[in-house]
XYZ file of C-alpha atoms in Angstrom:
128
model
C 75.710 82.429 64.230
C 79.290 82.468 65.802
C 79.929 83.499 69.277
C 82.815 85.016 71.072
C 84.250 83.675 74.366
C 82.473 86.592 76.011
C 79.129 86.294 74.390
C 77.539 84.819 77.588
C 79.051 87.420 79.872
C 77.746 90.370 77.603
C 74.217 88.805 77.711
C 74.361 88.319 81.402
C 75.528 91.969 81.854
C 72.522 93.211 79.782
C 74.281 94.074 76.543
C 72.143 94.749 73.427
C 73.253 91.948 70.979
C 73.250 92.175 67.221
C 74.706 90.060 64.338
C 78.075 91.500 62.984
C 80.217 89.661 60.310
C 78.630 86.437 61.221
C 79.094 86.938 65.098
C 76.631 87.557 67.780
C 78.081 90.756 69.206
C 77.526 93.144 71.910
C 76.807 96.818 70.531
C 75.531 98.697 73.461
C 74.885 98.506 77.172
C 73.666 101.910 78.525
C 73.700 104.005 75.584
C 76.268 105.709 73.305
C 76.493 108.975 75.273
C 76.798 107.302 78.670
C 79.323 104.823 77.171
C 81.479 107.607 75.533
C 81.612 109.672 78.705
C 82.731 106.413 80.728
C 85.493 105.930 78.347
C 86.619 109.424 78.293
C 86.346 109.747 82.272
C 87.445 106.221 83.140
C 88.037 103.255 80.893
C 86.383 101.113 78.300
C 86.887 97.641 76.996
C 86.248 96.360 73.534
C 85.777 92.577 72.757
C 88.260 91.845 69.811
C 87.947 88.064 69.960
C 85.845 88.108 66.792
C 88.537 89.857 64.660
C 90.715 88.206 61.969
C 94.240 87.242 62.724
C 97.022 86.418 60.346
C 100.851 86.188 60.319
C 103.486 87.918 58.136
C 106.890 86.209 58.692
C 110.339 86.070 57.267
C 113.293 88.228 56.356
C 111.144 90.483 54.093
C 108.215 90.844 56.715
C 109.173 94.541 57.795
C 109.650 95.742 54.262
C 106.415 94.311 53.274
C 104.460 95.703 56.052
C 106.145 99.121 55.491
C 104.721 98.844 51.977
C 101.180 98.093 52.763
C 100.542 100.036 55.863
C 100.768 103.737 56.860
C 102.845 103.891 59.902
C 106.587 103.151 60.547
C 106.542 99.407 61.476
C 110.261 99.780 62.023
C 109.485 101.554 65.418
C 107.969 98.337 66.792
C 110.113 95.864 68.823
C 109.025 92.242 70.099
C 106.115 92.564 72.584
C 104.674 95.885 71.153
C 101.688 96.621 68.968
C 100.962 99.479 66.528
C 97.477 100.841 65.530
C 97.821 101.692 61.761
C 95.743 101.431 58.535
C 95.736 99.959 54.959
C 95.942 103.107 52.615
C 94.655 102.928 49.208
C 96.570 104.368 46.084
C 94.695 107.590 46.377
C 95.920 108.123 49.907
C 92.617 107.229 51.463
C 92.117 104.605 54.253
C 90.874 101.136 53.222
C 90.715 99.787 56.981
C 92.395 100.033 60.126
C 94.390 97.148 61.816
C 96.816 96.325 64.574
C 100.194 94.972 64.027
C 101.872 92.935 66.774
C 105.709 92.142 66.743
C 106.334 88.884 68.200
C 109.868 88.382 66.998
C 112.232 90.300 64.645
C 110.857 88.757 61.649
C 107.301 87.607 62.883
C 104.322 89.964 63.096
C 100.567 89.274 63.561
C 97.981 91.389 61.808
C 94.626 91.901 63.605
C 91.793 93.028 61.026
C 88.125 93.787 61.252
C 86.055 90.563 61.167
C 83.939 91.836 58.230
C 87.104 92.227 56.039
C 89.188 89.271 56.896
C 89.100 87.696 53.383
C 89.630 91.239 51.687
C 92.648 92.098 53.766
C 94.116 88.632 53.515
C 93.754 88.866 49.552
C 95.618 92.262 49.773
C 98.401 90.914 51.811
C 98.892 87.897 49.605
C 98.565 89.955 46.331
C 101.117 92.405 47.372
C 103.774 89.619 48.252
C 103.758 88.469 44.816
């Protein structure tokens, strides 16, 4: 089973660990209600090091991302990130993702680890 760079830290801090998408992941520390209240009243951190990353680059990158995601990617500028989703043809949500703009024609997409292959297939199929 794969591990993130934070696995040993999660274990040392007493996290409950479970398999997720081939990774040993922390799922809970003190309980869902306590953790929810902590995030509402303070801050929470989510380990994203297990998630899938891939690049969309080139002169048509923005137009392509505008086609396959639900938010206005044109609002981004280098150094910014946008939380968005992959909608389906019926207007539902297939999955959520993050889009980072690195340069004018260079974006990194971060997707759920359990859906890396499916999302990559969508991206490549829509580029054809």
